[in-house]
mmCIF file of C-alpha atoms in Angstrom:
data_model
loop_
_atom_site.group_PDB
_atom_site.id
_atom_site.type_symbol
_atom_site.label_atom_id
_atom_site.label_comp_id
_atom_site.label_asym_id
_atom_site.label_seq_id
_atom_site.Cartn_x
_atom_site.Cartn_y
_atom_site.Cartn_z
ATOM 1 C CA UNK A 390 21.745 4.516 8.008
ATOM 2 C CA UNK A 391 22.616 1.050 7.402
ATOM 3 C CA UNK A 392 22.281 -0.017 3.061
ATOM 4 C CA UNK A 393 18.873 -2.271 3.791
ATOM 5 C CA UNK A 394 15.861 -1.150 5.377
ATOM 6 C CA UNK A 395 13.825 -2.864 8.353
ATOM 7 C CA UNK A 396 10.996 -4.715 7.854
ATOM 8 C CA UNK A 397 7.873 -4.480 9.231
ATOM 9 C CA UNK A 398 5.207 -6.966 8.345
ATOM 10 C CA UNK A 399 1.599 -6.237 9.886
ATOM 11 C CA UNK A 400 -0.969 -9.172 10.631
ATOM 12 C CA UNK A 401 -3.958 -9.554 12.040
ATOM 13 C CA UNK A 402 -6.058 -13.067 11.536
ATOM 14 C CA UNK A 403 -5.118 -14.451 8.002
ATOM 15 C CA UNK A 404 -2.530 -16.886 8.252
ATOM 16 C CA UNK A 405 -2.949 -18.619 5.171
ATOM 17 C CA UNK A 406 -2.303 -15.267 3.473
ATOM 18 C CA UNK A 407 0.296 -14.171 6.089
ATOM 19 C CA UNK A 408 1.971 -17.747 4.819
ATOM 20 C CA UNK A 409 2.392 -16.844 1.352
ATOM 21 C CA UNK A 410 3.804 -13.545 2.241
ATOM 22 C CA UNK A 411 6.474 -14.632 4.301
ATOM 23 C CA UNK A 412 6.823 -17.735 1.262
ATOM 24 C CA UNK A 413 7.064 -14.610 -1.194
ATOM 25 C CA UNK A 414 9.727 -12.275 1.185
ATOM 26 C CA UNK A 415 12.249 -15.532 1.751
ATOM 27 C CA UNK A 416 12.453 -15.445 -2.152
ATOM 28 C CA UNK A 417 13.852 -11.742 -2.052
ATOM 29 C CA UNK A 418 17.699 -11.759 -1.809
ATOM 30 C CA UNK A 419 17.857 -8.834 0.920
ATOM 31 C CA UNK A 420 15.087 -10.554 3.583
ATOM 32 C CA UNK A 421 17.371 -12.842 5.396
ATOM 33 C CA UNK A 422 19.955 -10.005 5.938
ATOM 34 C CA UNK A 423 17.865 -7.331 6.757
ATOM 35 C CA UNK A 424 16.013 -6.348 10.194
ATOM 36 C CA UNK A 425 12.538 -7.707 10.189
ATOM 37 C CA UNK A 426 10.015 -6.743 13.027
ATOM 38 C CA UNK A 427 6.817 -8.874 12.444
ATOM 39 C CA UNK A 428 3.703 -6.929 14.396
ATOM 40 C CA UNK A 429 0.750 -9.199 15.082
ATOM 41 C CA UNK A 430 -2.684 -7.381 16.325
ATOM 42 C CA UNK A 431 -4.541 -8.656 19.232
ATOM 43 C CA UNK A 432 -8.110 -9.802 18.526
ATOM 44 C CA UNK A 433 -10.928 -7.197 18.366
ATOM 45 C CA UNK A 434 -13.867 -9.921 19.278
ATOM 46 C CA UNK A 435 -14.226 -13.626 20.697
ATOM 47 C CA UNK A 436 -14.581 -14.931 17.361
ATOM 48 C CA UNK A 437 -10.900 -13.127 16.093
ATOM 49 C CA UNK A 438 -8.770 -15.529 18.527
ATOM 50 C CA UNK A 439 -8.432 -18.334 16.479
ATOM 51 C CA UNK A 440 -6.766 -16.486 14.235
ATOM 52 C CA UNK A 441 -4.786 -14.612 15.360
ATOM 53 C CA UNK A 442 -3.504 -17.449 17.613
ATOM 54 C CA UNK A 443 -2.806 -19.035 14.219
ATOM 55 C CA UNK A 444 -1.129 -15.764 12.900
ATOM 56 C CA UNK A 445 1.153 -16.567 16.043
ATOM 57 C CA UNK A 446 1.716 -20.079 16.015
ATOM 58 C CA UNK A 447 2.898 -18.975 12.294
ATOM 59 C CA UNK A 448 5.265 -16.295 12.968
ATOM 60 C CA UNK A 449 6.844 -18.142 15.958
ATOM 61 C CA UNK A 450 7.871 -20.703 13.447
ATOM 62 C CA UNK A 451 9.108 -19.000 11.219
ATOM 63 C CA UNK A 452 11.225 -16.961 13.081
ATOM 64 C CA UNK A 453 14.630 -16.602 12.153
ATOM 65 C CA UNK A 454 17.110 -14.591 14.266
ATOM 66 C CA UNK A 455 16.688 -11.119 12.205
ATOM 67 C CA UNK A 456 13.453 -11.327 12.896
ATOM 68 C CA UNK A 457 11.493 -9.698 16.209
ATOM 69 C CA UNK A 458 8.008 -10.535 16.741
ATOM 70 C CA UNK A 459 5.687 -8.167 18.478
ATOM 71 C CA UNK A 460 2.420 -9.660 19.980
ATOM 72 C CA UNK A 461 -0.178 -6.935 20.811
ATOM 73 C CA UNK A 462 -2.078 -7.640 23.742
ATOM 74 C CA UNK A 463 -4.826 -5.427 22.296
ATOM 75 C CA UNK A 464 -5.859 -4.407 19.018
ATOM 76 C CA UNK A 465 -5.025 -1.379 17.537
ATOM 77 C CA UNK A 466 -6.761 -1.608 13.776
ATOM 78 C CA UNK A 467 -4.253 -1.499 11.400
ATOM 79 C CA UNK A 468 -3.731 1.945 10.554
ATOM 80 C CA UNK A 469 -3.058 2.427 14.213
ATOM 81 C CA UNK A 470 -0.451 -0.182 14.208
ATOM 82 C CA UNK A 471 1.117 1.175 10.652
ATOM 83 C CA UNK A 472 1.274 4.815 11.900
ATOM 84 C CA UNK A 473 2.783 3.724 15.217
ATOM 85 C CA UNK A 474 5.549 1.800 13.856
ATOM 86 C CA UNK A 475 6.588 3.456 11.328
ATOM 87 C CA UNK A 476 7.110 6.433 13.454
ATOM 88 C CA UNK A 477 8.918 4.125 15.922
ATOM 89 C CA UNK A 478 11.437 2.665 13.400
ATOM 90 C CA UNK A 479 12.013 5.510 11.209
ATOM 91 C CA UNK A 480 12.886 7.491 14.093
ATOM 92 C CA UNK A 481 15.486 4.709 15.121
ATOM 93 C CA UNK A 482 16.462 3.742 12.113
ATOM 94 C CA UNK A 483 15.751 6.549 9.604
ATOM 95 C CA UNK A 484 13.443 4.924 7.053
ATOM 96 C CA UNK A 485 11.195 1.317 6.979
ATOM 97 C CA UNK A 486 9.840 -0.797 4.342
ATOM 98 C CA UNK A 487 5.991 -2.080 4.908
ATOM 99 C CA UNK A 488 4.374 -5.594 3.774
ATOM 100 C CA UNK A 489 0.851 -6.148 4.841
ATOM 101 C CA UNK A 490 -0.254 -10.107 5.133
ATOM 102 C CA UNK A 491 -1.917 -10.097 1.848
ATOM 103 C CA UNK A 492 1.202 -9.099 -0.060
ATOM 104 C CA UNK A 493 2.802 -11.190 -2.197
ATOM 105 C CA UNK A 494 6.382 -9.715 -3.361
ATOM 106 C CA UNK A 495 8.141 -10.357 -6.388
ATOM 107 C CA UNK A 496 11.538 -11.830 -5.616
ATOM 108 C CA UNK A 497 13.489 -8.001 -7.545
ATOM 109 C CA UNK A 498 10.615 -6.088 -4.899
ATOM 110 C CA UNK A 499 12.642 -5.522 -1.556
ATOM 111 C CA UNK A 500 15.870 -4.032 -3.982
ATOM 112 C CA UNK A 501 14.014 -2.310 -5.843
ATOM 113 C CA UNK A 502 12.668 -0.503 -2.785
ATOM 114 C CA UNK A 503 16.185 -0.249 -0.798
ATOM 115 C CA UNK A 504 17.863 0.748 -4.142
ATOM 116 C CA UNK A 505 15.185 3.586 -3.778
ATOM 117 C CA UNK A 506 15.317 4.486 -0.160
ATOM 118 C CA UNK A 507 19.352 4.391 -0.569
ATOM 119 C CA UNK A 508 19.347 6.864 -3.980
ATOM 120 C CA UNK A 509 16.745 9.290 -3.212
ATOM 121 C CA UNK A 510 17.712 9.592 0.824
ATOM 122 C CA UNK A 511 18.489 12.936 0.706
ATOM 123 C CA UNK A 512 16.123 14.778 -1.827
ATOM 124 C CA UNK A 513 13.532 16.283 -0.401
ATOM 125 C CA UNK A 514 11.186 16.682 -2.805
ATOM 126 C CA UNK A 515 10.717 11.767 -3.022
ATOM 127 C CA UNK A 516 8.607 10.941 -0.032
ATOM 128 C CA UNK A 517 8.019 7.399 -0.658
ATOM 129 C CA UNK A 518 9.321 4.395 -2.809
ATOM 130 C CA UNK A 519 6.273 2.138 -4.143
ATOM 131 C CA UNK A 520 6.276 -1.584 -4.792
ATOM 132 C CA UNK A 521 3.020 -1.322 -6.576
ATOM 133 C CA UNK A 522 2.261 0.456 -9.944
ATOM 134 C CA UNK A 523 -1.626 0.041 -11.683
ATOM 135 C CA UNK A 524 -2.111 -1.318 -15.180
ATOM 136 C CA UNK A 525 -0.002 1.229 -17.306
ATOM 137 C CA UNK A 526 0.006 0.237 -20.805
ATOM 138 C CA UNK A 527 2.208 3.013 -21.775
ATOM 139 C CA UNK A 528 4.694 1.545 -19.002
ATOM 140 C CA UNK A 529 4.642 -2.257 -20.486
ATOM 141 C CA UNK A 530 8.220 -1.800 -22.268
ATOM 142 C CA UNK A 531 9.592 0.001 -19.780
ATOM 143 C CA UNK A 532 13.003 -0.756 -17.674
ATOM 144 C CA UNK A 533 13.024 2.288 -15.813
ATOM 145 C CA UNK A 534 10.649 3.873 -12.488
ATOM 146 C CA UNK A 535 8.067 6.678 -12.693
ATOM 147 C CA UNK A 536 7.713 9.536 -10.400
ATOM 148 C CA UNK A 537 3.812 10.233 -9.644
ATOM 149 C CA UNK A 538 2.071 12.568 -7.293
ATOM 150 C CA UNK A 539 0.479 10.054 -5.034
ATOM 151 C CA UNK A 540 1.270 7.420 -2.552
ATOM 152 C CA UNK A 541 0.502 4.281 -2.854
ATOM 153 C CA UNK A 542 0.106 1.104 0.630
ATOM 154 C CA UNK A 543 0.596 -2.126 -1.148
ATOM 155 C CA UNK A 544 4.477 -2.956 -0.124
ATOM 156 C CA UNK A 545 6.527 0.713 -0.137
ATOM 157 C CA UNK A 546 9.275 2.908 1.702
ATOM 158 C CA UNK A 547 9.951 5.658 3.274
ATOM 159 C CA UNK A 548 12.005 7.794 5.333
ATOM 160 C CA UNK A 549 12.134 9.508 8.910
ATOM 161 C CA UNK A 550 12.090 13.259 6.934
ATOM 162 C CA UNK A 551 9.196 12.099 4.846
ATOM 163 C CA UNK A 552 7.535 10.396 7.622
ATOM 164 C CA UNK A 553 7.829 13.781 9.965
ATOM 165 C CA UNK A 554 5.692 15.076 7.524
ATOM 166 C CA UNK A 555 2.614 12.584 7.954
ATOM 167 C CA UNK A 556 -0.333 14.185 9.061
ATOM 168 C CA UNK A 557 -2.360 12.317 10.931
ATOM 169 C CA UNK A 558 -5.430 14.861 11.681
ATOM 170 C CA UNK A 559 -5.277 15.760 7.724
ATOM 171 C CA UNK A 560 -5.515 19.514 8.352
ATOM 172 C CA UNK A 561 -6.382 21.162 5.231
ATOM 173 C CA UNK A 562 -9.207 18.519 4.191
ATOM 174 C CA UNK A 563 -11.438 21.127 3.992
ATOM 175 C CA UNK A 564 -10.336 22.660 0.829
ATOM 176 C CA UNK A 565 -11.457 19.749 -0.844
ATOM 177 C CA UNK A 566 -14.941 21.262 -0.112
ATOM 178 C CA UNK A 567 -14.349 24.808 -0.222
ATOM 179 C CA UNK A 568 -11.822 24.649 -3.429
ATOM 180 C CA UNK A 569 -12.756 22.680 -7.086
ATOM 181 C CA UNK A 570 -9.453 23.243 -8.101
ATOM 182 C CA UNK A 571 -7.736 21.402 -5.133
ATOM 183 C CA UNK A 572 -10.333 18.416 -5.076
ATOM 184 C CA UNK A 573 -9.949 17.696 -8.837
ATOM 185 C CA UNK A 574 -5.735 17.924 -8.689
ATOM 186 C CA UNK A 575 -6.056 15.543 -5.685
ATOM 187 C CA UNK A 576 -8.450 13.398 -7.723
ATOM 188 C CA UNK A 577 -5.490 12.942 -9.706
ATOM 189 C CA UNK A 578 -7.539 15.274 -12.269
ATOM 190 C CA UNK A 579 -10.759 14.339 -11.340
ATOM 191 C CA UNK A 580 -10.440 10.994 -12.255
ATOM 192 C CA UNK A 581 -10.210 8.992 -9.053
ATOM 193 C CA UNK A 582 -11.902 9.699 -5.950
ATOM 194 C CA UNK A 583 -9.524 10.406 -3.208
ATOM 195 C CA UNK A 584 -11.579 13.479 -1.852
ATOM 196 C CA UNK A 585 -14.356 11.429 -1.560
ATOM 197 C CA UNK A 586 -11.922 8.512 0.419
ATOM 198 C CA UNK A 587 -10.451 11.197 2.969
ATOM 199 C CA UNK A 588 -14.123 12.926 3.535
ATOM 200 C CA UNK A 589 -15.297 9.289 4.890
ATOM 201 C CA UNK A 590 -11.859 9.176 6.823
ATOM 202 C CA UNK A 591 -12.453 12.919 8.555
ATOM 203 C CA UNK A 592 -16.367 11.982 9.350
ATOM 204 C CA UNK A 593 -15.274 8.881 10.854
ATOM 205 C CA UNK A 594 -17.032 6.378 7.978
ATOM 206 C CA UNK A 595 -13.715 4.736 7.859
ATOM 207 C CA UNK A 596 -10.111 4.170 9.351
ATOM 208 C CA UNK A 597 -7.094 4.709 6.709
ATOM 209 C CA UNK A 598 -3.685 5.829 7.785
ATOM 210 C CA UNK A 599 -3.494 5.286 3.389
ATOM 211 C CA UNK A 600 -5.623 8.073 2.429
ATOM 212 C CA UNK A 601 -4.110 10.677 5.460
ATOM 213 C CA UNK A 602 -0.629 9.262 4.151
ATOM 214 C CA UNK A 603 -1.905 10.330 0.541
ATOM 215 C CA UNK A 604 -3.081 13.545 1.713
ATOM 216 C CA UNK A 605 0.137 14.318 3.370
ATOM 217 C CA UNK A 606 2.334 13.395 0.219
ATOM 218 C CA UNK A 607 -0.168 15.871 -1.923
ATOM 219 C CA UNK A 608 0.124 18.384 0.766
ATOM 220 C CA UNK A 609 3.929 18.481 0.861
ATOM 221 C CA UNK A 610 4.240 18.761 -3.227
ATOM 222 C CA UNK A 611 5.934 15.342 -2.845
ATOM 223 C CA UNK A 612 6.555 12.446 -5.352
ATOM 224 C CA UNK A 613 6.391 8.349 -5.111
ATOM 225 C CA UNK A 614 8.891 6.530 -7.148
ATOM 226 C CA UNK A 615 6.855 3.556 -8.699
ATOM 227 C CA UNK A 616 8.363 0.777 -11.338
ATOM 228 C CA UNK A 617 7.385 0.571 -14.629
ATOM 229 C CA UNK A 618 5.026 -2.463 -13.988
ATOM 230 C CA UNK A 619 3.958 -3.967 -10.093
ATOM 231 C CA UNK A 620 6.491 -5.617 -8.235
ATOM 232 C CA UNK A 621 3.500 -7.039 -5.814
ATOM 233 C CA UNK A 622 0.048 -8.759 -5.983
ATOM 234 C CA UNK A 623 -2.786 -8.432 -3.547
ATOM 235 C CA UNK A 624 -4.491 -12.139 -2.096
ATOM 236 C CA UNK A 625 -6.628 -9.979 0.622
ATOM 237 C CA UNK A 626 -9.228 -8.664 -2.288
ATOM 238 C CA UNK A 627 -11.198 -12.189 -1.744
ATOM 239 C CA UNK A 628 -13.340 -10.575 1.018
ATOM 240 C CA UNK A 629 -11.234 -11.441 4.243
ATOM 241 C CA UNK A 630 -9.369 -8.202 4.923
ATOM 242 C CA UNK A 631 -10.489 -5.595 7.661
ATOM 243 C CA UNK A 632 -10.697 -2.955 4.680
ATOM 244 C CA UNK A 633 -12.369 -5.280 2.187
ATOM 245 C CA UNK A 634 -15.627 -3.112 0.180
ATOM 246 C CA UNK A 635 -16.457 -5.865 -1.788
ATOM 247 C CA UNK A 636 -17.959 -7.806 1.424
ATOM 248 C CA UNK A 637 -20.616 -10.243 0.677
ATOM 249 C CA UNK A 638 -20.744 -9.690 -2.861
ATOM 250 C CA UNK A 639 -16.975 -11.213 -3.849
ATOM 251 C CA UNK A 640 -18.468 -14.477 -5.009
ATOM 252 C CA UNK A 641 -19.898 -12.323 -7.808
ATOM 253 C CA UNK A 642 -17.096 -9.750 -8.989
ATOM 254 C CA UNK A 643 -13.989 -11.314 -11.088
ATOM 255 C CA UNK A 644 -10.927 -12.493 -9.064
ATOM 256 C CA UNK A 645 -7.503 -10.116 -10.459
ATOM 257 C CA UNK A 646 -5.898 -12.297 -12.899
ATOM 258 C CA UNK A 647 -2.296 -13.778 -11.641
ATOM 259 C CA UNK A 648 0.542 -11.222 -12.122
ATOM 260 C CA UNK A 649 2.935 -12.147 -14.280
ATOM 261 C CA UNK A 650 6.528 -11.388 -12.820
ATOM 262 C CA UNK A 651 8.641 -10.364 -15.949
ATOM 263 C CA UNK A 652 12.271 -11.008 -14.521
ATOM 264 C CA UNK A 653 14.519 -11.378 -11.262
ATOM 265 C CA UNK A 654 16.190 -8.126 -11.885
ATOM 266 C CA UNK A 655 14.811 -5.109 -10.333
ATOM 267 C CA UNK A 656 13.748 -2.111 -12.382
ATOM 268 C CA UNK A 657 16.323 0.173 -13.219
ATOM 269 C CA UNK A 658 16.025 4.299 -11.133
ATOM 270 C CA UNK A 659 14.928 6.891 -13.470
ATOM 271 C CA UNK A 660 17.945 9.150 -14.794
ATOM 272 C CA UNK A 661 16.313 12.286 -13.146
ATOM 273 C CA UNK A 662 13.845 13.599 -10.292
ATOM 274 C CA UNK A 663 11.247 14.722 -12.567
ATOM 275 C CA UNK A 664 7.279 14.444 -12.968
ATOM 276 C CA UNK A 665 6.941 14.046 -16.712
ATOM 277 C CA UNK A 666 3.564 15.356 -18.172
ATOM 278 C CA UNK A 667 3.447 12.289 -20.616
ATOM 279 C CA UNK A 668 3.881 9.696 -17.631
ATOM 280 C CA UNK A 669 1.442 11.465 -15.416
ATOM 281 C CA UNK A 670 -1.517 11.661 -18.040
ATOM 282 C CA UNK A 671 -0.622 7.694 -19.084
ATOM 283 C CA UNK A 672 -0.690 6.793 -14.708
ATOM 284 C CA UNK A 673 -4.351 9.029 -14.813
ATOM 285 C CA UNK A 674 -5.489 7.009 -17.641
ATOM 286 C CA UNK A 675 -4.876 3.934 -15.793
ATOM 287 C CA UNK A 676 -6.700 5.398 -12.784
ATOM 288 C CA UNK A 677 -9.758 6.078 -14.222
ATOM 289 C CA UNK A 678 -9.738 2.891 -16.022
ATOM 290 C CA UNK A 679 -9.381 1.294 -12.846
ATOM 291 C CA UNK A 680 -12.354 2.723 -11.374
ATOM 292 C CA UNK A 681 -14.566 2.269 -13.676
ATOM 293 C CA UNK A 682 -13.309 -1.332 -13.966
ATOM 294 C CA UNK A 683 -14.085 -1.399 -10.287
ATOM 295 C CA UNK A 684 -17.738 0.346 -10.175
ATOM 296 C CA UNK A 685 -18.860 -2.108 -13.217
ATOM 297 C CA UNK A 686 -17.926 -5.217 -11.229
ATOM 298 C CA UNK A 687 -19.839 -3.823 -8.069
ATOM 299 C CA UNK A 688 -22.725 -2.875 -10.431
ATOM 300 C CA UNK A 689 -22.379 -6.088 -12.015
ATOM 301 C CA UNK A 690 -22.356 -7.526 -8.519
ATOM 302 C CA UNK A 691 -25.164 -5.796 -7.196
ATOM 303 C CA UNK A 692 -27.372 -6.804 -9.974
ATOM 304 C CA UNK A 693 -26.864 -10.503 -9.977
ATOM 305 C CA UNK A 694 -27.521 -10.412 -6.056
ATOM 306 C CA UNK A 695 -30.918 -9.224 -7.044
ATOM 307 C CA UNK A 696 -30.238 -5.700 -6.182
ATOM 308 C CA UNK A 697 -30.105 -3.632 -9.163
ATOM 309 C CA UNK A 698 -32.066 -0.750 -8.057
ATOM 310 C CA UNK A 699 -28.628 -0.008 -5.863
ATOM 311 C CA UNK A 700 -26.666 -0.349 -8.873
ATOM 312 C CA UNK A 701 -28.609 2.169 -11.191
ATOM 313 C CA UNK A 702 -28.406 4.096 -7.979
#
C-alpha cells in the first residue's frame, strides 16, 4: 500500500457546504498528492436536481487530475454509497479516508489520519483512525491520540482487514434486548444511546451505515484512534443534511460555536496500543455531557415552538 490514502468525498445537494470542504481539503498538505474519488448521488425527487446539478457543476471545476468524479445516475442514500465504496477502494487499495460535504478539515487532519492508517496497518486489534474527538476537557493539554471503544463518521480511516469485518445486517443486535450488560457497555456505560440508534436502524426507522459501523467495531473488541482535541467541524447541523434530527426546529437550538484549530502540526501517535481506564471514563464524561447538552436544546426547542407538552414528554 502506497504512504497516503484515497479519498473519497460523498455529496449529495449542498454545494455551498460541499465548497467549503473542498476550500478546507486544498489546505491539507497530502490532498493534492493523494488519490481523490469524489462520489456525487443522483437526486431522490424533482425538487433534488438543482442541486445536485450544482454539486456537479462544482466538482467538475474543481477537478484536478488526482481527482475522479463519479456521477450516480440514481440515488443510493448515503450510507449506501459509503458502504459501497469503501468496500470498493479498500479492496483495491487496502484502506480509504472519508469526508462527507459538511466537513470542514483542519489543515494537520488528512496526516494525522495517514500517519494513523500507515502506523497501526498491521495491528489487529485498531479498526479505524478518527478525525473527530467530542469536548474532552481532560484532553485540552494534550499532544498525543486516545484509543476509545467506538467509531466515530465525521472525517476517519480505515483499512481493508477492518473493513472485512463491517457488518452490514448487524447480527447480534438482539442482545441489546435480551442482555443489560451488553446494552449498557455499548452505551458506552449507559451513558449514550447507541442501542437505542441501532434498534431504529434494525426496525427500519432510519438508514445509518454509522451506527452498523459502530456495532461492528464493538462487536470485534476493536479500538478508534482519536486526537486529543477535533481535527474537523460539522456545517451540515443547520438543518440541510439527509440525517439532520433537528429539522424544523434549528432556528431555535444554538449554532456549535467555531472550532478553534490550535496548530498546523498534527497530533503526535500514542506511545502504546492501549485503552486506558482514566481516558475512557474522561471520553464517557464527555458523552453524556453531550447528550444532555443535546436533549436540553431540543427541549428548549420544543418549548419555544409552543410545544412543551413534547418536551416534558
Amino acid at each position: 500500500m502506497g504512504e497516503l490514502a484515497p479519498i473519497a468525498i460523498f455529496s449529495f445537494r449542498r454545494p455551498h457546504h460541499l465548497a467549503a470542504t473542498l476550500d478546507a481539503l486544498q489546505q491539507c498538505p497530502e490532498f493534492a498528492a493523494s488519490e481523490v474519488i469524489a462520489y456525487s448521488d443522483g437526486p431522490r425527487r424533482a425538487s433534488d436536481e438543482a442541486g445536485v446539478n450544482e454539486v456537479r457543476q462544482l466538482l467538475r471545476s474543481r477537478k484536478t487530475p488526482n481527482m475522479t468524479l463519479v456521477e450516480r445516475p440514481i440515488n443510493m442514500g448515503l450510507a449506501n454509497s459509503i458502504i459501497g465504496a469503501v468496500t470498493e477502494i479498500t479492496r483495491r487499495a487496502g484502506k480509504v479516508i472519508v469526508v462527507e460535504d459538511d466537513l470542514v478539515l483542519q489543515p494537520s487532519a488528512l496526516a494525522w489520519l495517514n500517519a494513523g492508517l500507515n502506523a497501526y496497518v498491521d495491528d489487529e486489534r485498531v479498526m479505524q483512525i478518527s478525525a473527530y474527538q467530542y469536548r474532552v476537557p481532560e484532553f485540552a493539554q494534550r499532544q498525543n491520540g486516545t484509543f476509545q471503544r467506538f467509531a466515530t463518521t465525521w472525517g476517519w480511516g480505515t483499512w481493508e482487514r477492518a473493513w472485512k469485518k463491517f457488518d452490514a445486517e448487524a447480527n447480534g443486535w438482539r442482545d441489546l434486548i435480551d442482555n443489560p450488560e451488553i446494552r449498557t457497555a455499548f452505551d458506552a456505560g449507559g451513558v449514550y444511546p447507541f442501542a437505542d440508534m441501532l434498534q431504529k436502524q434494525m426496525s427500519g426507522r432510519i438508514d445509518s451505515w454509522g451506527i452498523r459501523w459502530s456495532w461492528s467495531v464493538f462487536r470485534n473488541q476493536g479500538l478508534t484512534l482519536m486526537p486529543p482535541r477535533s481535527l474537523v467541524r460539522n456545517t451540515g447541523l443547520d438543518g440541510s443534511g439527509t440525517h439532520s434530527t433537528l429539522g424544523p426546529l434549528k432556528r431555535f437550538v444554538a449554532a456549535p460555536q467555531p472550532l478553534q484549530w490550535h496548530n498546523a502540526e498534527p497530533p503526535q501517535l500514542p506511545t502504546e496500543v492501549i485503552l486506558r481506564a482514566e481516558e475512557e471514563q474522561a471520553f464517557r464524561r464527555a458523552l453524556k455531557n453531550t447528550h444532555a447538552l443535546r436533549n436540553h436544546h431540543i427541549k428548549r426547542a420544543l418549548a419555544k415552538a409552543g410545544l412543551k407538552h413534547f418536551a416534558d414528554a
